[in-house]
């Protein structure tokens, strides 16, 4: 008998405060081309035919989400007000909140709300490369620059080899149960792949590109705007 196709769901942690943007407003709601930043990635995820559902994890006290009209993306888009103190806590709380809707082998694609330039071809490449993978993996880009370690006072003490180094991006795609168990054991991680590595497994690095940048500092917002505008042309 043929096994049913595992489902793909996206989980977007969006419960951060975005302090490094210095805007006084959570960065997922900063305006980017007339829309809240988070809307861009959520639109791309909702439009992807292979993604069955898109969950957004918001902070418990989020006051902004309901000020926008999301009805065009429903019922595929579902909001969960269960964010935690760290990104890993927000993802784990989200995974726990959806447990009744998930089979153990369903794929979860965790994508930062702060990466608005996710494109359909990024998703296609990730899904295609990982469809038969035992572990799962993530979009990433090989490091191009020479890397330096400082002495804590702005002077270089060491050149770090860039050989075999990659910059991790999102989405990061793993089986539901594998990811939940890994995050339950490794809480101090900054991405899902680190939790999977801590469990002794080796996530696949799927080469993406630099346009899938994370908006962290004010300048990033302008770069993201430029990317989206030029793509639309
Ligand atoms: O702050 P940073 O850019 O690393 O956040 C990455 C993603 O994790 C963002 O989408 C942010 O909203 C989310 N996050 C979260 N809960 C936290 C901290 C960050 O969902 N407590």
PDB file of C-alpha atoms and ligand atoms in Angstrom:
ATOM      1  CA  UNK A   1       0.000   0.000   0.000  1.00  0.00           C
ATOM      2  CA  UNK A   2       1.271   3.464  -0.857  1.00  0.00           C
ATOM      3  CA  UNK A   3       2.049   5.668   2.149  1.00  0.00           C
ATOM      4  CA  UNK A   4       0.088   8.947   2.228  1.00  0.00           C
ATOM      5  CA  UNK A   5       2.122  11.998   1.143  1.00  0.00           C
ATOM      6  CA  UNK A   6       3.578  13.712   4.230  1.00  0.00           C
ATOM      7  CA  UNK A   7       2.164  17.187   4.627  1.00  0.00           C
ATOM      8  CA  UNK A   8       4.292  20.327   4.633  1.00  0.00           C
ATOM      9  CA  UNK A   9       3.451  23.085   7.055  1.00  0.00           C
ATOM     10  CA  UNK A  10       5.264  26.367   7.584  1.00  0.00           C
ATOM     11  CA  UNK A  11       5.851  27.774  11.074  1.00  0.00           C
ATOM     12  CA  UNK A  12       6.853  31.427  11.239  1.00  0.00           C
ATOM     13  CA  UNK A  13       8.263  32.593  14.600  1.00  0.00           C
ATOM     14  CA  UNK A  14       7.266  36.246  14.893  1.00  0.00           C
ATOM     15  CA  UNK A  15       7.368  36.935  18.616  1.00  0.00           C
ATOM     16  CA  UNK A  16      10.630  38.873  18.730  1.00  0.00           C
ATOM     17  CA  UNK A  17      11.040  42.467  19.781  1.00  0.00           C
ATOM     18  CA  UNK A  18      13.619  43.432  17.152  1.00  0.00           C
ATOM     19  CA  UNK A  19      15.735  45.588  19.493  1.00  0.00           C
ATOM     20  CA  UNK A  20      18.594  45.892  16.996  1.00  0.00           C
ATOM     21  CA  UNK A  21      16.331  47.834  14.625  1.00  0.00           C
ATOM     22  CA  UNK A  22      16.077  50.638  17.211  1.00  0.00           C
ATOM     23  CA  UNK A  23      12.568  51.460  16.021  1.00  0.00           C
ATOM     24  CA  UNK A  24      10.554  50.867  19.192  1.00  0.00           C
ATOM     25  CA  UNK A  25       8.251  48.613  17.168  1.00  0.00           C
ATOM     26  CA  UNK A  26       8.567  44.827  16.700  1.00  0.00           C
ATOM     27  CA  UNK A  27      10.424  44.470  13.403  1.00  0.00           C
ATOM     28  CA  UNK A  28       7.901  42.056  11.903  1.00  0.00           C
ATOM     29  CA  UNK A  29       5.495  44.996  11.729  1.00  0.00           C
ATOM     30  CA  UNK A  30       7.840  47.604  10.261  1.00  0.00           C
ATOM     31  CA  UNK A  31       6.535  48.902   6.957  1.00  0.00           C
ATOM     32  CA  UNK A  32       8.113  47.430   3.838  1.00  0.00           C
ATOM     33  CA  UNK A  33       6.625  48.547   0.510  1.00  0.00           C
ATOM     34  CA  UNK A  34       3.406  49.578   2.225  1.00  0.00           C
ATOM     35  CA  UNK A  35       2.895  46.323   4.085  1.00  0.00           C
ATOM     36  CA  UNK A  36       4.056  44.923   7.404  1.00  0.00           C
ATOM     37  CA  UNK A  37       7.393  43.144   6.957  1.00  0.00           C
ATOM     38  CA  UNK A  38       5.970  39.741   7.944  1.00  0.00           C
ATOM     39  CA  UNK A  39       3.317  39.934   5.231  1.00  0.00           C
ATOM     40  CA  UNK A  40       5.860  39.374   2.451  1.00  0.00           C
ATOM     41  CA  UNK A  41       7.116  35.968   3.603  1.00  0.00           C
ATOM     42  CA  UNK A  42       3.649  34.889   4.696  1.00  0.00           C
ATOM     43  CA  UNK A  43       2.291  35.736   1.217  1.00  0.00           C
ATOM     44  CA  UNK A  44       5.006  33.626  -0.442  1.00  0.00           C
ATOM     45  CA  UNK A  45       4.420  30.685   1.923  1.00  0.00           C
ATOM     46  CA  UNK A  46       0.629  30.828   1.513  1.00  0.00           C
ATOM     47  CA  UNK A  47       0.967  30.938  -2.283  1.00  0.00           C
ATOM     48  CA  UNK A  48       3.162  27.812  -2.389  1.00  0.00           C
ATOM     49  CA  UNK A  49       1.010  24.907  -3.604  1.00  0.00           C
ATOM     50  CA  UNK A  50       3.069  22.300  -1.712  1.00  0.00           C
ATOM     51  CA  UNK A  51       2.565  24.004   1.650  1.00  0.00           C
ATOM     52  CA  UNK A  52      -0.641  22.929   3.321  1.00  0.00           C
ATOM     53  CA  UNK A  53      -0.795  25.375   6.211  1.00  0.00           C
ATOM     54  CA  UNK A  54       1.078  28.409   7.499  1.00  0.00           C
ATOM     55  CA  UNK A  55       1.220  28.964  11.263  1.00  0.00           C
ATOM     56  CA  UNK A  56       2.476  32.272  12.645  1.00  0.00           C
ATOM     57  CA  UNK A  57       3.728  32.274  16.249  1.00  0.00           C
ATOM     58  CA  UNK A  58       3.048  35.658  17.873  1.00  0.00           C
ATOM     59  CA  UNK A  59       3.827  36.872  21.354  1.00  0.00           C
ATOM     60  CA  UNK A  60       1.065  36.340  23.921  1.00  0.00           C
ATOM     61  CA  UNK A  61       0.535  40.078  24.251  1.00  0.00           C
ATOM     62  CA  UNK A  62       0.766  40.931  20.515  1.00  0.00           C
ATOM     63  CA  UNK A  63      -1.330  44.040  19.864  1.00  0.00           C
ATOM     64  CA  UNK A  64      -0.540  44.510  16.171  1.00  0.00           C
ATOM     65  CA  UNK A  65      -1.460  41.349  14.275  1.00  0.00           C
ATOM     66  CA  UNK A  66      -5.213  41.922  14.463  1.00  0.00           C
ATOM     67  CA  UNK A  67      -4.882  45.470  13.158  1.00  0.00           C
ATOM     68  CA  UNK A  68      -4.213  44.088   9.676  1.00  0.00           C
ATOM     69  CA  UNK A  69      -6.566  42.250   7.340  1.00  0.00           C
ATOM     70  CA  UNK A  70      -5.358  38.664   6.781  1.00  0.00           C
ATOM     71  CA  UNK A  71      -8.658  37.312   5.435  1.00  0.00           C
ATOM     72  CA  UNK A  72      -7.324  36.783   1.874  1.00  0.00           C
ATOM     73  CA  UNK A  73      -4.879  34.191   3.262  1.00  0.00           C
ATOM     74  CA  UNK A  74      -7.339  32.293   5.437  1.00  0.00           C
ATOM     75  CA  UNK A  75      -7.990  29.449   6.149  1.00  0.00           C
ATOM     76  CA  UNK A  76      -4.443  28.475   5.116  1.00  0.00           C
ATOM     77  CA  UNK A  77      -2.953  31.047   7.500  1.00  0.00           C
ATOM     78  CA  UNK A  78      -3.409  30.403  11.230  1.00  0.00           C
ATOM     79  CA  UNK A  79      -2.167  32.660  14.055  1.00  0.00           C
ATOM     80  CA  UNK A  80      -0.978  31.241  17.377  1.00  0.00           C
ATOM     81  CA  UNK A  81      -0.481  33.601  20.321  1.00  0.00           C
ATOM     82  CA  UNK A  82       2.043  31.470  22.184  1.00  0.00           C
ATOM     83  CA  UNK A  83       5.517  32.972  21.590  1.00  0.00           C
ATOM     84  CA  UNK A  84       8.256  32.449  24.169  1.00  0.00           C
ATOM     85  CA  UNK A  85      11.274  34.244  25.589  1.00  0.00           C
ATOM     86  CA  UNK A  86      13.630  33.092  22.808  1.00  0.00           C
ATOM     87  CA  UNK A  87      13.231  32.112  19.180  1.00  0.00           C
ATOM     88  CA  UNK A  88      13.680  28.434  20.118  1.00  0.00           C
ATOM     89  CA  UNK A  89      10.943  28.749  22.780  1.00  0.00           C
ATOM     90  CA  UNK A  90       8.589  30.351  20.277  1.00  0.00           C
ATOM     91  CA  UNK A  91       9.168  27.544  17.768  1.00  0.00           C
ATOM     92  CA  UNK A  92       8.739  24.843  20.411  1.00  0.00           C
ATOM     93  CA  UNK A  93       5.563  26.451  21.784  1.00  0.00           C
ATOM     94  CA  UNK A  94       4.223  26.582  18.231  1.00  0.00           C
ATOM     95  CA  UNK A  95       5.059  22.923  17.606  1.00  0.00           C
ATOM     96  CA  UNK A  96       3.275  21.954  20.826  1.00  0.00           C
ATOM     97  CA  UNK A  97       0.232  24.056  19.956  1.00  0.00           C
ATOM     98  CA  UNK A  98      -0.257  22.275  16.606  1.00  0.00           C
ATOM     99  CA  UNK A  99       0.452  18.735  17.809  1.00  0.00           C
ATOM    100  CA  UNK A 100      -3.139  17.496  17.277  1.00  0.00           C
ATOM    101  CA  UNK A 101      -3.018  18.506  13.608  1.00  0.00           C
ATOM    102  CA  UNK A 102       0.336  16.902  12.827  1.00  0.00           C
ATOM    103  CA  UNK A 103       1.530  13.409  11.966  1.00  0.00           C
ATOM    104  CA  UNK A 104       5.019  12.551  13.252  1.00  0.00           C
ATOM    105  CA  UNK A 105       6.405  12.364   9.720  1.00  0.00           C
ATOM    106  CA  UNK A 106       4.911  15.648   8.451  1.00  0.00           C
ATOM    107  CA  UNK A 107       7.486  18.230   7.408  1.00  0.00           C
ATOM    108  CA  UNK A 108       7.732  21.563   9.238  1.00  0.00           C
ATOM    109  CA  UNK A 109       9.413  24.496   7.471  1.00  0.00           C
ATOM    110  CA  UNK A 110      10.463  27.065  10.084  1.00  0.00           C
ATOM    111  CA  UNK A 111      10.911  30.485   8.491  1.00  0.00           C
ATOM    112  CA  UNK A 112      11.927  33.751  10.180  1.00  0.00           C
ATOM    113  CA  UNK A 113       9.324  36.491   9.932  1.00  0.00           C
ATOM    114  CA  UNK A 114      12.350  38.749   9.441  1.00  0.00           C
ATOM    115  CA  UNK A 115      13.239  37.238   6.019  1.00  0.00           C
ATOM    116  CA  UNK A 116      10.765  39.007   3.736  1.00  0.00           C
ATOM    117  CA  UNK A 117      12.536  38.230   0.446  1.00  0.00           C
ATOM    118  CA  UNK A 118      11.844  34.501   0.448  1.00  0.00           C
ATOM    119  CA  UNK A 119      11.069  33.606  -3.170  1.00  0.00           C
ATOM    120  CA  UNK A 120       9.081  30.722  -4.668  1.00  0.00           C
ATOM    121  CA  UNK A 121      12.277  29.273  -6.191  1.00  0.00           C
ATOM    122  CA  UNK A 122      13.946  29.125  -2.745  1.00  0.00           C
ATOM    123  CA  UNK A 123      11.068  27.004  -1.509  1.00  0.00           C
ATOM    124  CA  UNK A 124      10.989  24.806  -4.625  1.00  0.00           C
ATOM    125  CA  UNK A 125      14.693  24.043  -4.336  1.00  0.00           C
ATOM    126  CA  UNK A 126      14.425  23.187  -0.640  1.00  0.00           C
ATOM    127  CA  UNK A 127      11.390  20.929  -1.063  1.00  0.00           C
ATOM    128  CA  UNK A 128      12.784  19.202  -4.123  1.00  0.00           C
ATOM    129  CA  UNK A 129      16.212  18.529  -2.589  1.00  0.00           C
ATOM    130  CA  UNK A 130      14.842  17.245   0.703  1.00  0.00           C
ATOM    131  CA  UNK A 131      11.785  15.285  -0.412  1.00  0.00           C
ATOM    132  CA  UNK A 132      13.501  11.903   0.132  1.00  0.00           C
ATOM    133  CA  UNK A 133      15.938  12.993   2.832  1.00  0.00           C
ATOM    134  CA  UNK A 134      15.970  11.108   6.123  1.00  0.00           C
ATOM    135  CA  UNK A 135      16.890  14.115   8.261  1.00  0.00           C
ATOM    136  CA  UNK A 136      15.924  17.337   6.459  1.00  0.00           C
ATOM    137  CA  UNK A 137      17.941  20.498   6.071  1.00  0.00           C
ATOM    138  CA  UNK A 138      18.067  24.220   5.508  1.00  0.00           C
ATOM    139  CA  UNK A 139      18.765  26.934   2.987  1.00  0.00           C
ATOM    140  CA  UNK A 140      22.298  28.253   3.400  1.00  0.00           C
ATOM    141  CA  UNK A 141      24.966  30.194   1.522  1.00  0.00           C
ATOM    142  CA  UNK A 142      28.714  29.407   1.404  1.00  0.00           C
ATOM    143  CA  UNK A 143      30.723  32.095   3.199  1.00  0.00           C
ATOM    144  CA  UNK A 144      32.404  34.368   0.652  1.00  0.00           C
ATOM    145  CA  UNK A 145      34.357  36.816   2.834  1.00  0.00           C
ATOM    146  CA  UNK A 146      37.555  36.284   4.785  1.00  0.00           C
ATOM    147  CA  UNK A 147      36.575  35.968   8.445  1.00  0.00           C
ATOM    148  CA  UNK A 148      38.318  37.613  11.411  1.00  0.00           C
ATOM    149  CA  UNK A 149      38.077  37.044  15.158  1.00  0.00           C
ATOM    150  CA  UNK A 150      38.589  40.157  17.309  1.00  0.00           C
ATOM    151  CA  UNK A 151      40.249  40.551  20.686  1.00  0.00           C
ATOM    152  CA  UNK A 152      37.170  42.134  22.226  1.00  0.00           C
ATOM    153  CA  UNK A 153      38.561  45.620  21.569  1.00  0.00           C
ATOM    154  CA  UNK A 154      38.264  45.936  17.803  1.00  0.00           C
ATOM    155  CA  UNK A 155      41.585  44.411  16.749  1.00  0.00           C
ATOM    156  CA  UNK A 156      41.928  41.270  14.707  1.00  0.00           C
ATOM    157  CA  UNK A 157      43.708  38.408  16.442  1.00  0.00           C
ATOM    158  CA  UNK A 158      42.925  35.589  14.066  1.00  0.00           C
ATOM    159  CA  UNK A 159      41.786  34.765  10.546  1.00  0.00           C
ATOM    160  CA  UNK A 160      39.188  32.009  10.579  1.00  0.00           C
ATOM    161  CA  UNK A 161      39.253  29.724   7.576  1.00  0.00           C
ATOM    162  CA  UNK A 162      36.081  30.037   5.503  1.00  0.00           C
ATOM    163  CA  UNK A 163      36.600  26.587   4.086  1.00  0.00           C
ATOM    164  CA  UNK A 164      33.408  24.540   4.489  1.00  0.00           C
ATOM    165  CA  UNK A 165      31.653  27.399   6.306  1.00  0.00           C
ATOM    166  CA  UNK A 166      28.079  28.312   5.417  1.00  0.00           C
ATOM    167  CA  UNK A 167      25.689  31.020   6.558  1.00  0.00           C
ATOM    168  CA  UNK A 168      22.454  29.450   7.750  1.00  0.00           C
ATOM    169  CA  UNK A 169      19.185  30.888   6.489  1.00  0.00           C
ATOM    170  CA  UNK A 170      15.582  29.785   6.723  1.00  0.00           C
ATOM    171  CA  UNK A 171      13.353  27.919   5.919  1.00  0.00           C
ATOM    172  CA  UNK A 172      14.780  25.029   7.912  1.00  0.00           C
ATOM    173  CA  UNK A 173      12.818  21.884   7.169  1.00  0.00           C
ATOM    174  CA  UNK A 174      12.541  18.872   9.472  1.00  0.00           C
ATOM    175  CA  UNK A 175      10.067  16.139  10.368  1.00  0.00           C
ATOM    176  CA  UNK A 176       7.596  17.259  13.036  1.00  0.00           C
ATOM    177  CA  UNK A 177       8.490  14.753  15.754  1.00  0.00           C
ATOM    178  CA  UNK A 178      12.240  14.889  15.130  1.00  0.00           C
ATOM    179  CA  UNK A 179      12.245  18.669  15.448  1.00  0.00           C
ATOM    180  CA  UNK A 180      10.048  18.768  18.545  1.00  0.00           C
ATOM    181  CA  UNK A 181      12.184  16.222  20.372  1.00  0.00           C
ATOM    182  CA  UNK A 182      15.419  17.922  19.347  1.00  0.00           C
ATOM    183  CA  UNK A 183      14.200  21.344  20.567  1.00  0.00           C
ATOM    184  CA  UNK A 184      12.925  19.861  23.828  1.00  0.00           C
ATOM    185  CA  UNK A 185      16.477  18.694  24.552  1.00  0.00           C
ATOM    186  CA  UNK A 186      18.494  21.646  23.214  1.00  0.00           C
ATOM    187  CA  UNK A 187      16.933  24.919  24.358  1.00  0.00           C
ATOM    188  CA  UNK A 188      19.911  27.264  23.949  1.00  0.00           C
ATOM    189  CA  UNK A 189      20.021  27.141  20.159  1.00  0.00           C
ATOM    190  CA  UNK A 190      19.656  29.972  17.652  1.00  0.00           C
ATOM    191  CA  UNK A 191      18.229  27.813  14.868  1.00  0.00           C
ATOM    192  CA  UNK A 192      16.509  24.476  14.380  1.00  0.00           C
ATOM    193  CA  UNK A 193      19.463  22.888  12.597  1.00  0.00           C
ATOM    194  CA  UNK A 194      21.635  23.313  15.722  1.00  0.00           C
ATOM    195  CA  UNK A 195      19.097  21.365  17.762  1.00  0.00           C
ATOM    196  CA  UNK A 196      19.118  18.590  15.143  1.00  0.00           C
ATOM    197  CA  UNK A 197      22.951  18.597  15.134  1.00  0.00           C
ATOM    198  CA  UNK A 198      22.945  18.333  18.946  1.00  0.00           C
ATOM    199  CA  UNK A 199      20.865  15.173  18.488  1.00  0.00           C
ATOM    200  CA  UNK A 200      23.756  13.745  16.437  1.00  0.00           C
ATOM    201  CA  UNK A 201      22.163  14.208  13.016  1.00  0.00           C
ATOM    202  CA  UNK A 202      23.478  16.067   9.975  1.00  0.00           C
ATOM    203  CA  UNK A 203      21.041  18.471   8.287  1.00  0.00           C
ATOM    204  CA  UNK A 204      21.551  18.930   4.560  1.00  0.00           C
ATOM    205  CA  UNK A 205      22.784  22.336   3.405  1.00  0.00           C
ATOM    206  CA  UNK A 206      20.734  23.415   0.398  1.00  0.00           C
ATOM    207  CA  UNK A 207      22.410  26.286  -1.417  1.00  0.00           C
ATOM    208  CA  UNK A 208      20.236  29.387  -1.531  1.00  0.00           C
ATOM    209  CA  UNK A 209      21.276  32.944  -2.315  1.00  0.00           C
ATOM    210  CA  UNK A 210      21.989  36.205  -0.558  1.00  0.00           C
ATOM    211  CA  UNK A 211      18.640  37.767  -1.488  1.00  0.00           C
ATOM    212  CA  UNK A 212      16.986  35.767   1.315  1.00  0.00           C
ATOM    213  CA  UNK A 213      18.501  38.149   3.859  1.00  0.00           C
ATOM    214  CA  UNK A 214      17.410  38.610   7.458  1.00  0.00           C
ATOM    215  CA  UNK A 215      16.352  42.130   8.356  1.00  0.00           C
ATOM    216  CA  UNK A 216      18.308  42.909  11.521  1.00  0.00           C
ATOM    217  CA  UNK A 217      19.632  46.473  11.218  1.00  0.00           C
ATOM    218  CA  UNK A 218      17.909  49.566   9.733  1.00  0.00           C
ATOM    219  CA  UNK A 219      19.953  49.364   6.484  1.00  0.00           C
ATOM    220  CA  UNK A 220      18.649  45.832   5.834  1.00  0.00           C
ATOM    221  CA  UNK A 221      15.163  47.232   5.375  1.00  0.00           C
ATOM    222  CA  UNK A 222      16.340  49.334   2.424  1.00  0.00           C
ATOM    223  CA  UNK A 223      18.197  46.401   0.876  1.00  0.00           C
ATOM    224  CA  UNK A 224      15.091  44.211   1.229  1.00  0.00           C
ATOM    225  CA  UNK A 225      12.980  46.906  -0.393  1.00  0.00           C
ATOM    226  CA  UNK A 226      15.400  47.121  -3.314  1.00  0.00           C
ATOM    227  CA  UNK A 227      15.377  43.339  -3.791  1.00  0.00           C
ATOM    228  CA  UNK A 228      11.575  43.091  -3.769  1.00  0.00           C
ATOM    229  CA  UNK A 229      11.109  46.066  -6.082  1.00  0.00           C
ATOM    230  CA  UNK A 230      13.628  44.786  -8.609  1.00  0.00           C
ATOM    231  CA  UNK A 231      12.169  41.318  -8.553  1.00  0.00           C
ATOM    232  CA  UNK A 232       8.729  42.672  -9.333  1.00  0.00           C
ATOM    233  CA  UNK A 233      10.024  44.360 -12.514  1.00  0.00           C
TER     234      UNK A 233
HETATM  235  O1  LIG B   1      15.907  38.445  16.576  1.00  0.00           O
HETATM  236  P1  LIG B   1      16.147  37.540  15.397  1.00  0.00           P
HETATM  237  O2  LIG B   1      16.297  38.303  14.125  1.00  0.00           O
HETATM  238  O3  LIG B   1      17.187  36.515  15.596  1.00  0.00           O
HETATM  239  O4  LIG B   1      14.775  36.735  15.264  1.00  0.00           O
HETATM  240  C1  LIG B   1      14.571  35.754  14.284  1.00  0.00           C
HETATM  241  C2  LIG B   1      13.087  35.384  14.242  1.00  0.00           C
HETATM  242  O5  LIG B   1      12.683  34.798  15.480  1.00  0.00           O
HETATM  243  C3  LIG B   1      12.193  36.612  14.035  1.00  0.00           C
HETATM  244  O6  LIG B   1      11.190  36.269  13.102  1.00  0.00           O
HETATM  245  C4  LIG B   1      11.634  36.873  15.416  1.00  0.00           C
HETATM  246  O7  LIG B   1      10.360  37.491  15.415  1.00  0.00           O
HETATM  247  C5  LIG B   1      11.543  35.459  15.987  1.00  0.00           C
HETATM  248  N1  LIG B   1      11.567  35.417  17.474  1.00  0.00           N
HETATM  249  C6  LIG B   1      10.492  34.830  18.150  1.00  0.00           C
HETATM  250  N2  LIG B   1      10.468  34.815  19.527  1.00  0.00           N
HETATM  251  C7  LIG B   1      11.466  35.382  20.238  1.00  0.00           C
HETATM  252  C8  LIG B   1      12.574  35.976  19.557  1.00  0.00           C
HETATM  253  C9  LIG B   1      12.599  35.978  18.159  1.00  0.00           C
HETATM  254  O8  LIG B   1       9.574  34.322  17.510  1.00  0.00           O
HETATM  255  N3  LIG B   1      11.377  35.376  21.565  1.00  0.00           N
END
